[in-house]
């Protein structure tokens, strides 16, 4: 057997080719024989089909005998007219070998299509989104090189190819066209592939994915052996996030709404947006596929999880999107996150966490697809999430570090990191023109804006404050100076009112205890909120006394705890209180020396008294200080 260019095989004798239904005129050659089927009889001849896409006229002058629709006979190409009309001539061939011909596809790469506007191309790939518009149905199709929207029109607002959905492998023939800034394919034909054809495409995609999802290797910004222990885990998250972008799964980022949380999420958002833009031909893709949202609570609340899940399901129903991956930043490592995670686990929503709060690995590990936390490597909060996420962002998308070199220092100052590496980070920032005071101002300004933004991400505003992806450096400086001043004035105003109500008590262990009723003796619903108000009072008392200090800021059904120089174990105290006070409804937690608890209003006195008792019994340890404040 021999095979020529078009895949024809001849078995000797006369060969007649039988075209597969999806063969085009490209498959028809001069001086070869083809099997034709009559589809219409007219006065001057018959019309025949060689395939679904190849039809033509056999003129009576090229024909002998009579024919009816459905009859088969052998033809050869007579001519192709300038207008595209095709004419065939009948050939006598009684004894022949029929040989099937499969179409040859010159499959185009989506990434080359911007240079092929006006051409007709064939694409093979996987449908990653199906969106019905008021006009055509848009199939977003991914191949080995990118993702492109393909518009198939049935009737205005009517779903084209209703049998084809997300995850199907398709072959599309269509014209490349430019619509405004974007390139898309206007679909002529769309066919769902199955069996070996589909598998071949899937294999190609999987191979390309493995290569393209590989994170970038970036030289560490600073030399810090402790940090290097986390690098393999960060690489794993970078790999997962790149894969998520390449398969066009949306990403939902939830982050702690404080300075470090912003310093973590903004660089990752910046990197992901660039990678999404590079992967998708659709210029709207970064906006549609990435959402960053703050979490007000220091854990993933059921309220947030329910909202996220609801949005995800709505987006799937309305925009034909896949369900998202959840990326938790500066949050998400603790047992308190578990109920929300369990809720998401009913759906296909992978979860990745980068956090530096004391984790409960046994509680969360089974629910997470990736988990980075310094405590898992015998390190601690001093490696802040912002520091980790600047490296993560560089692994996701290269060439962005010039915009990010000051960010780890802001993150470290925000969370009062006592890492030795802070000097190096401050040095990096100084090279970019930021002195420590300016970095502190940025940190204050972030905290201030996070407060007023409440449940909003404030994408552009926060970028301007942090000076990442910001186009007006002068405005950045003015904005930060203004916001930091306002924040300090608001803190002073709050403390002016509150300080005279702070009650002092000397504990048996020698520590000072300060208590403040933040509900009645501080302004409510303003900046700073109870957590930060308590923290500011605490800091002033630590400075004033130079001794071990515990501060409790309480409201009707909550208390915020801060301590320096006392060996507290807040999570243990919370569980003891919960057991010891019947009907107290005590819950909460946090870290060893900083945390918040909730209780029922009617048991407040018992809870606070019992809490103070436990604090008075705690050991003094001058080394311990409260950091990583959360409210
Ligand atoms: Mn943090």
XYZ file of C-alpha atoms and ligand atoms in Angstrom:
632
model
C 0.000 0.000 0.000
C 1.186 3.502 -0.733
C -0.115 6.766 0.584
C 0.087 10.157 -1.054
C -0.060 13.624 0.538
C -3.778 13.646 1.151
C -3.721 10.318 2.925
C -5.090 8.353 -0.020
C -4.208 4.739 -0.167
C -4.440 2.638 -3.293
C -4.749 -1.133 -3.320
C -3.958 -1.602 -7.006
C -6.375 -1.505 -9.950
C -8.686 1.477 -10.429
C -9.022 3.549 -7.303
C -12.110 5.614 -6.563
C -11.989 7.879 -3.575
C -14.872 8.172 -1.162
C -14.647 11.469 0.701
C -15.554 11.616 4.393
C -18.459 14.002 5.147
C -16.209 16.781 6.475
C -13.813 16.819 3.513
C -13.623 20.126 1.673
C -12.803 20.911 -1.962
C -9.135 20.887 -0.874
C -9.373 17.088 -0.883
C -10.384 16.953 -4.574
C -7.595 16.667 -7.124
C -7.435 16.693 -10.926
C -7.338 13.321 -12.687
C -8.545 11.363 -9.695
C -11.846 9.519 -9.399
C -14.470 10.161 -6.756
C -17.672 8.571 -5.646
C -20.598 11.002 -6.054
C -24.211 10.833 -4.862
C -27.004 12.505 -6.801
C -28.836 15.135 -4.748
C -30.881 16.794 -7.507
C -31.883 16.246 -11.117
C -32.379 19.186 -13.491
C -32.988 19.569 -17.263
C -29.338 20.172 -18.015
C -27.772 17.511 -15.783
C -27.585 16.370 -12.135
C -26.209 17.854 -8.975
C -24.000 15.576 -6.901
C -22.424 15.551 -3.445
C -18.952 14.174 -2.812
C -19.131 15.178 0.877
C -21.122 17.581 3.047
C -18.923 20.419 1.807
C -18.247 19.337 -1.779
C -21.101 19.536 -4.293
C -21.261 20.288 -7.990
C -22.968 19.923 -11.305
C -22.502 17.101 -13.784
C -23.659 18.642 -17.066
C -25.722 16.443 -19.403
C -22.915 16.705 -21.946
C -20.731 14.848 -19.436
C -23.327 12.281 -18.566
C -25.012 9.283 -20.145
C -28.093 7.494 -18.880
C -30.738 8.648 -16.418
C -30.334 9.193 -12.725
C -32.468 9.661 -9.652
C -31.676 11.297 -6.302
C -29.600 8.936 -4.203
C -27.907 7.185 -7.119
C -24.149 6.773 -6.842
C -21.645 6.970 -9.679
C -18.036 7.838 -10.306
C -16.881 11.315 -11.344
C -13.760 13.314 -11.920
C -13.207 17.022 -11.514
C -14.135 18.964 -14.642
C -13.516 22.519 -13.483
C -13.776 24.962 -10.619
C -15.182 28.256 -11.861
C -14.037 31.632 -10.605
C -17.256 32.014 -8.612
C -16.445 28.746 -6.790
C -19.001 26.621 -8.637
C -17.688 23.142 -9.236
C -18.386 20.935 -12.236
C -17.730 17.201 -12.479
C -17.768 14.726 -15.331
C -19.103 11.169 -15.068
C -16.542 8.379 -15.606
C -17.236 4.763 -16.519
C -15.759 2.622 -13.820
C -17.443 -0.663 -13.003
C -14.651 -2.485 -11.303
C -12.800 -0.379 -8.792
C -11.506 -0.198 -5.246
C -13.245 2.430 -3.134
C -10.809 4.116 -0.758
C -11.947 6.396 1.992
C -10.418 9.846 2.324
C -10.287 11.664 5.644
C -9.907 15.415 5.593
C -6.487 16.901 6.209
C -6.651 19.701 8.699
C -4.094 22.408 8.818
C -4.840 23.202 12.437
C -3.974 26.748 13.421
C -2.595 27.873 16.799
C -4.788 30.456 18.505
C -1.765 32.555 19.382
C -1.041 33.118 15.664
C -4.523 34.320 14.801
C -3.886 38.028 15.337
C -1.678 37.768 12.232
C -4.295 35.843 10.247
C -7.248 38.234 10.286
C -9.364 37.662 7.172
C -8.210 34.053 6.730
C -10.260 30.905 7.122
C -8.736 28.572 9.701
C -9.325 25.278 11.446
C -8.965 25.110 15.246
C -8.993 22.114 17.519
C -9.368 22.516 21.232
C -11.429 22.268 24.352
C -14.435 24.447 25.103
C -13.718 26.318 28.353
C -16.731 28.623 28.401
C -20.011 28.922 26.504
C -21.658 32.294 26.704
C -24.987 33.088 25.103
C -25.213 36.720 24.001
C -28.147 38.598 22.499
C -26.587 37.683 19.157
C -24.281 34.702 18.697
C -23.212 31.991 21.126
C -19.580 32.538 22.132
C -17.532 29.387 22.594
C -14.212 30.128 24.282
C -11.852 27.478 22.982
C -8.432 26.651 24.333
C -5.696 24.969 22.374
C -2.033 24.419 23.220
C -1.206 28.093 22.801
C -4.085 30.148 24.161
C -7.806 30.762 24.398
C -9.938 32.463 21.756
C -13.629 33.373 21.528
C -15.451 31.707 18.623
C -18.835 33.175 17.678
C -21.438 30.766 16.317
C -24.683 32.235 15.103
C -27.920 30.305 14.989
C -30.435 33.115 15.408
C -30.205 36.230 17.597
C -30.042 35.077 21.206
C -30.515 31.409 20.343
C -27.996 28.863 21.585
C -25.950 27.519 18.687
C -24.765 23.901 18.892
C -26.770 23.139 22.045
C -25.136 19.718 22.265
C -21.690 21.254 22.727
C -20.669 22.348 26.200
C -17.741 23.187 28.472
C -15.060 20.442 28.489
C -16.067 19.136 25.042
C -13.330 18.872 22.438
C -14.252 20.539 19.174
C -13.002 21.209 15.675
C -13.973 24.605 14.351
C -13.722 26.001 10.867
C -14.136 29.721 10.626
C -12.941 33.136 9.628
C -10.579 35.135 11.793
C -11.896 38.616 12.332
C -11.049 41.629 14.429
C -13.737 43.128 16.627
C -12.575 46.339 18.238
C -9.375 45.365 20.054
C -9.934 41.662 20.005
C -9.543 38.850 17.542
C -12.228 36.195 17.332
C -13.288 33.422 15.015
C -16.589 33.560 13.200
C -17.677 29.929 13.139
C -18.553 28.290 9.790
C -18.680 24.786 11.170
C -18.297 23.386 14.656
C -18.052 19.704 15.344
C -17.699 17.936 18.689
C -14.951 15.344 18.465
C -15.086 11.973 20.181
C -13.109 8.799 20.419
C -9.538 8.852 19.149
C -9.843 12.302 17.597
C -10.866 13.839 20.912
C -8.243 11.890 22.811
C -5.505 13.084 20.460
C -6.489 16.699 21.118
C -6.712 16.117 24.870
C -3.264 14.535 24.866
C -1.810 17.508 23.021
C -3.455 19.921 25.448
C -2.247 18.010 28.491
C 1.311 17.963 27.219
C 1.280 21.670 26.465
C -0.320 22.389 29.835
C 2.422 20.634 31.745
C 5.014 22.785 30.073
C 3.160 26.076 30.205
C 2.001 25.766 33.820
C 5.596 25.529 34.993
C 6.321 28.510 37.290
C 9.090 30.947 36.495
C 12.333 30.695 38.354
C 13.089 34.007 39.929
C 16.239 34.886 41.818
C 15.239 35.470 45.465
C 14.869 39.191 46.175
C 16.939 38.786 49.332
C 19.114 36.096 50.851
C 16.989 34.480 53.586
C 17.458 30.776 54.354
C 14.263 30.522 56.466
C 12.210 31.758 53.540
C 13.758 29.248 51.162
C 12.049 26.418 53.082
C 8.749 27.768 51.777
C 9.815 28.153 48.167
C 8.836 24.614 47.006
C 5.345 25.073 48.471
C 5.022 28.483 46.835
C 6.096 26.955 43.526
C 3.340 24.400 43.890
C 0.770 27.169 44.341
C 2.224 29.095 41.381
C 1.943 25.947 39.287
C -1.651 25.410 40.363
C -2.580 29.027 39.626
C -0.963 28.993 36.174
C -2.787 25.756 35.389
C -6.021 27.349 36.572
C -5.517 30.286 34.211
C -4.570 28.037 31.297
C -7.748 25.994 31.677
C -9.761 29.200 32.002
C -11.066 28.451 35.439
C -11.945 31.699 37.258
C -10.009 32.588 40.413
C -11.572 34.103 43.500
C -9.079 35.658 45.906
C -10.136 36.176 49.516
C -7.680 38.007 51.726
C -7.422 39.422 55.192
C -8.517 43.065 55.026
C -5.369 44.555 56.496
C -2.014 45.876 55.309
C -0.324 42.503 54.976
C -3.413 41.017 53.325
C -3.331 43.804 50.728
C 0.423 43.415 50.224
C -0.254 39.729 49.593
C -3.225 39.993 47.284
C -2.287 42.989 45.136
C 0.929 41.476 43.682
C -0.794 38.148 43.035
C -3.685 39.916 41.333
C -1.219 41.936 39.260
C 0.638 38.808 38.132
C -2.507 36.792 37.432
C -4.139 39.576 35.440
C -1.115 39.756 33.198
C -0.990 36.018 32.729
C -4.715 35.857 31.967
C -4.356 38.671 29.421
C -1.499 36.805 27.773
C -3.477 33.546 27.631
C -6.795 34.929 26.388
C -7.520 36.777 23.154
C -10.584 38.280 24.854
C -9.428 41.576 26.439
C -12.195 41.355 29.049
C -10.898 38.041 30.361
C -8.831 39.407 33.299
C -11.870 41.264 34.604
C -14.183 38.280 34.215
C -11.850 35.605 35.506
C -10.263 37.198 38.551
C -12.032 38.650 41.566
C -10.262 39.824 44.691
C -12.320 40.415 47.798
C -11.433 41.256 51.405
C -12.632 39.112 54.296
C -13.663 41.185 57.271
C -13.283 38.315 59.699
C -9.875 36.763 60.445
C -11.159 33.516 58.959
C -13.331 32.404 56.035
C -16.795 33.164 57.303
C -19.820 31.172 56.246
C -21.290 34.433 54.967
C -18.338 35.007 52.621
C -18.288 31.385 51.512
C -21.996 31.426 50.788
C -21.669 34.604 48.745
C -18.691 33.210 46.839
C -20.498 29.978 46.103
C -23.635 31.820 45.045
C -21.697 34.073 42.648
C -19.819 31.109 41.248
C -23.010 29.191 40.512
C -24.661 32.280 39.010
C -21.639 32.897 36.779
C -21.714 29.328 35.644
C -25.406 29.541 34.811
C -25.323 32.985 33.194
C -21.918 33.133 31.554
C -21.149 29.449 31.066
C -18.040 29.792 33.244
C -16.323 26.992 35.090
C -16.531 27.028 38.880
C -13.634 28.996 40.393
C -10.559 28.157 42.372
C -10.525 29.851 45.774
C -7.232 31.440 46.784
C -7.061 32.419 50.469
C -4.327 34.914 51.348
C -3.221 35.936 54.855
C -6.192 33.925 56.059
C -7.510 30.415 55.824
C -5.147 28.120 57.791
C -7.288 27.495 60.834
C -10.031 25.222 62.115
C -12.388 28.208 62.014
C -12.205 28.090 58.209
C -13.366 24.482 58.072
C -17.172 24.883 57.942
C -16.889 27.307 55.012
C -14.485 24.983 53.203
C -16.808 22.058 53.809
C -19.620 24.033 52.255
C -17.568 24.625 49.083
C -16.530 20.979 48.987
C -19.990 20.059 47.688
C -18.834 21.576 44.393
C -15.751 21.373 42.197
C -13.927 24.344 43.777
C -10.223 23.773 44.497
C -8.786 25.754 47.427
C -5.249 27.055 47.904
C -4.064 28.882 51.029
C -1.064 31.121 51.653
C -1.145 32.255 55.264
C 1.153 32.874 58.215
C -1.309 32.658 61.062
C -0.944 29.739 63.413
C -2.424 26.854 61.403
C -4.500 23.836 62.356
C -3.084 21.556 59.673
C -5.010 18.489 60.866
C -8.301 20.334 60.489
C -7.738 21.949 57.086
C -5.281 19.753 55.183
C -7.838 17.361 53.691
C -9.877 20.281 52.382
C -7.020 22.127 50.672
C -5.356 21.546 47.318
C -2.309 23.545 48.376
C -1.246 25.091 51.670
C 1.701 27.358 52.363
C 2.367 28.413 55.936
C 5.703 29.102 57.656
C 4.529 27.220 60.763
C 4.451 24.036 58.667
C 8.232 24.448 58.329
C 9.057 25.424 61.907
C 9.029 29.103 61.021
C 6.477 31.667 62.148
C 4.458 34.836 61.467
C 7.652 36.816 60.882
C 7.517 35.571 57.323
C 4.453 37.581 56.397
C 1.993 36.696 53.669
C 2.957 39.799 51.706
C 6.573 38.645 51.642
C 5.519 35.206 50.399
C 3.117 36.549 47.816
C 5.617 38.889 46.176
C 7.695 35.776 45.430
C 4.547 33.911 44.372
C 3.626 36.728 41.977
C 7.095 36.619 40.422
C 6.721 32.857 39.884
C 3.355 33.378 38.210
C 4.467 36.119 35.845
C 8.017 37.245 35.165
C 9.358 40.746 34.823
C 7.145 42.468 37.379
C 9.490 42.728 40.353
C 10.426 46.347 39.695
C 6.880 47.256 40.699
C 6.972 45.041 43.797
C 10.334 45.537 45.450
C 8.968 47.822 48.179
C 5.980 45.622 48.981
C 7.558 43.035 51.350
C 8.779 45.870 53.589
C 5.276 47.365 53.771
C 3.909 43.910 54.596
C 6.494 43.377 57.326
C 5.822 46.764 58.918
C 2.061 46.205 58.755
C 2.348 42.943 60.690
C 5.261 44.167 62.841
C 7.455 41.362 61.618
C 10.537 40.960 63.774
C 12.349 39.015 61.061
C 16.062 39.730 60.694
C 15.335 39.953 56.976
C 13.360 43.159 57.571
C 16.597 45.118 57.246
C 17.162 43.667 53.798
C 13.580 44.349 52.772
C 13.818 47.920 54.033
C 17.049 48.206 52.038
C 15.301 47.014 48.881
C 12.558 49.576 49.396
C 15.123 52.306 50.034
C 16.690 51.541 46.651
C 13.278 52.295 45.151
C 13.106 55.619 46.982
C 11.006 54.622 50.009
C 12.263 55.489 53.484
C 10.855 53.650 56.481
C 8.532 56.482 57.418
C 6.938 56.470 53.968
C 6.513 52.706 54.145
C 4.773 53.072 57.518
C 2.540 55.705 55.972
C 1.624 53.296 53.178
C 0.815 50.643 55.755
C -1.403 53.071 57.711
C -3.057 54.244 54.524
C -3.827 50.666 53.459
C -5.382 49.917 56.820
C -7.410 53.105 56.659
C -8.731 52.435 53.160
C -9.434 48.789 53.984
C -11.647 50.032 56.792
C -13.694 52.384 54.623
C -13.868 50.029 51.652
C -15.551 47.453 53.887
C -16.599 44.622 51.548
C -15.133 46.229 48.422
C -11.789 45.311 46.931
C -11.077 48.886 45.805
C -8.823 47.577 43.108
C -7.643 50.871 41.611
C -7.583 52.819 44.843
C -5.531 50.206 46.667
C -3.129 49.915 43.725
C -2.642 53.670 43.870
C -1.988 53.575 47.619
C 0.471 50.679 47.330
C 1.960 52.041 44.089
C 1.618 48.813 42.161
C 0.341 49.107 38.583
C -0.195 52.805 39.310
C 0.330 55.406 36.603
C 0.712 58.557 38.667
C 3.509 58.394 41.214
C 2.994 61.938 42.458
C -0.633 61.268 43.242
C 0.419 58.076 45.031
C 2.672 60.106 47.338
C 0.051 62.769 48.012
C -2.662 60.189 48.571
C -0.565 58.183 51.027
C 0.500 61.271 52.989
C -3.100 62.451 53.231
C -4.545 59.070 54.237
C -1.829 58.323 56.784
C -2.390 61.731 58.404
C -6.135 61.221 58.489
C -5.695 57.744 59.958
C -3.481 59.074 62.756
C -5.839 61.946 63.488
C -8.748 59.535 63.702
C -6.782 57.260 66.038
C -5.857 60.231 68.242
C -9.461 61.354 68.344
C -10.623 57.868 69.271
C -8.012 57.527 71.997
C -8.711 61.006 73.375
C -12.179 59.787 74.160
C -11.222 56.300 75.263
C -8.019 56.647 77.323
C -9.675 58.123 80.407
C -11.992 55.096 80.546
C -9.192 52.536 80.483
C -9.209 50.637 83.785
C -5.965 49.389 85.261
C -5.393 46.362 87.437
C -2.121 44.794 88.630
C -2.233 41.037 88.086
C -0.731 38.515 90.491
C 1.904 37.529 87.986
C 3.121 41.121 87.841
C 1.596 42.058 84.498
C -0.532 45.147 84.007
C -4.082 44.498 82.852
C -5.915 47.263 81.026
C -9.597 47.008 80.189
C -11.710 49.226 78.001
C -15.381 49.028 77.154
C -15.051 49.896 73.475
C -18.787 49.801 72.976
C -19.552 52.581 75.448
C -16.292 54.500 75.692
C -15.162 54.722 72.091
C -16.807 55.949 68.920
C -18.576 53.181 67.075
C -18.719 52.458 63.359
C -15.701 54.615 62.676
C -11.974 54.294 62.295
C -10.330 52.742 64.206
C -12.651 49.784 64.819
C -12.627 47.986 68.209
C -9.710 45.687 67.364
C -7.391 48.446 66.270
C -8.591 50.763 69.047
C -7.642 48.098 71.586
C -4.317 47.575 69.842
C -3.483 51.287 69.889
C -4.321 51.539 73.603
C -2.232 48.457 74.232
C 0.766 49.866 72.338
C 0.630 53.110 74.312
C 0.513 51.219 77.607
C 3.413 48.963 76.614
C 5.483 52.034 75.832
C 4.359 53.896 78.919
C 5.126 51.084 81.380
C 7.873 49.025 79.762
C 6.371 46.051 81.668
C 4.362 43.004 80.604
C 0.917 44.220 79.534
C -2.409 42.606 78.686
C -5.195 44.683 77.170
C -8.828 43.668 76.774
C -11.186 45.712 74.644
C -14.704 44.447 75.079
C -18.171 45.065 73.738
C -21.525 43.535 74.658
C -20.703 40.088 73.244
C -17.069 40.191 72.204
C -13.597 40.898 73.537
C -10.354 41.680 71.751
C -7.176 40.551 73.486
C -3.613 41.781 73.169
C -0.655 40.871 75.277
C 3.040 41.567 75.502
C 5.442 39.737 77.805
C 2.846 37.267 79.113
C 2.736 33.636 78.020
C -0.917 33.349 77.045
C -2.477 30.586 75.048
C -5.661 32.147 73.803
C -6.990 29.126 71.847
C -6.684 26.965 74.990
C -8.230 29.663 77.188
C -11.185 29.878 74.817
C -11.891 26.164 74.983
C -11.544 26.190 78.795
C -13.947 29.121 79.058
C -16.398 27.381 76.791
C -16.356 24.305 79.015
C -16.256 26.210 82.299
C -19.047 28.708 81.755
C -22.322 26.955 81.094
C -24.430 28.918 78.648
C -21.567 31.314 77.926
C -21.396 30.389 74.257
C -17.701 31.215 74.179
C -15.972 30.858 70.820
C -13.153 32.467 68.919
C -9.430 32.173 68.982
C -6.521 33.647 67.177
C -2.946 33.187 68.214
C -1.143 32.570 71.410
C -0.981 36.205 72.472
C -3.505 38.018 70.303
C -7.056 37.074 69.552
C -10.720 37.769 69.842
C -13.532 35.920 71.505
C -17.283 35.949 71.322
C -19.800 35.063 74.012
C -23.448 35.627 74.797
C -24.201 39.074 76.165
C -25.839 37.854 79.384
C -22.701 36.006 80.491
C -20.219 38.789 79.796
C -19.192 39.437 83.410
C -18.522 35.764 84.121
C -16.565 35.348 80.901
C -14.394 38.418 81.461
C -13.763 37.573 85.147
C -12.783 34.061 84.278
C -10.598 35.321 81.465
C -8.747 37.700 83.794
C -8.259 34.886 86.304
C -6.563 32.787 83.663
C -4.435 35.709 82.540
C -3.322 36.395 86.105
C -2.126 32.806 86.334
C -0.120 32.951 83.126
C 3.680 33.004 83.122
C 5.658 36.110 82.371
C 7.871 35.920 79.309
C 9.465 39.203 78.307
C 10.222 37.871 74.826
C 6.604 37.479 73.846
C 4.933 40.348 72.112
C 1.684 40.686 70.310
C 1.953 40.962 66.600
C -0.221 40.149 63.681
C -3.044 42.147 65.063
C -6.440 41.156 63.809
C -9.804 42.695 64.348
Mn -0.589 38.972 57.918
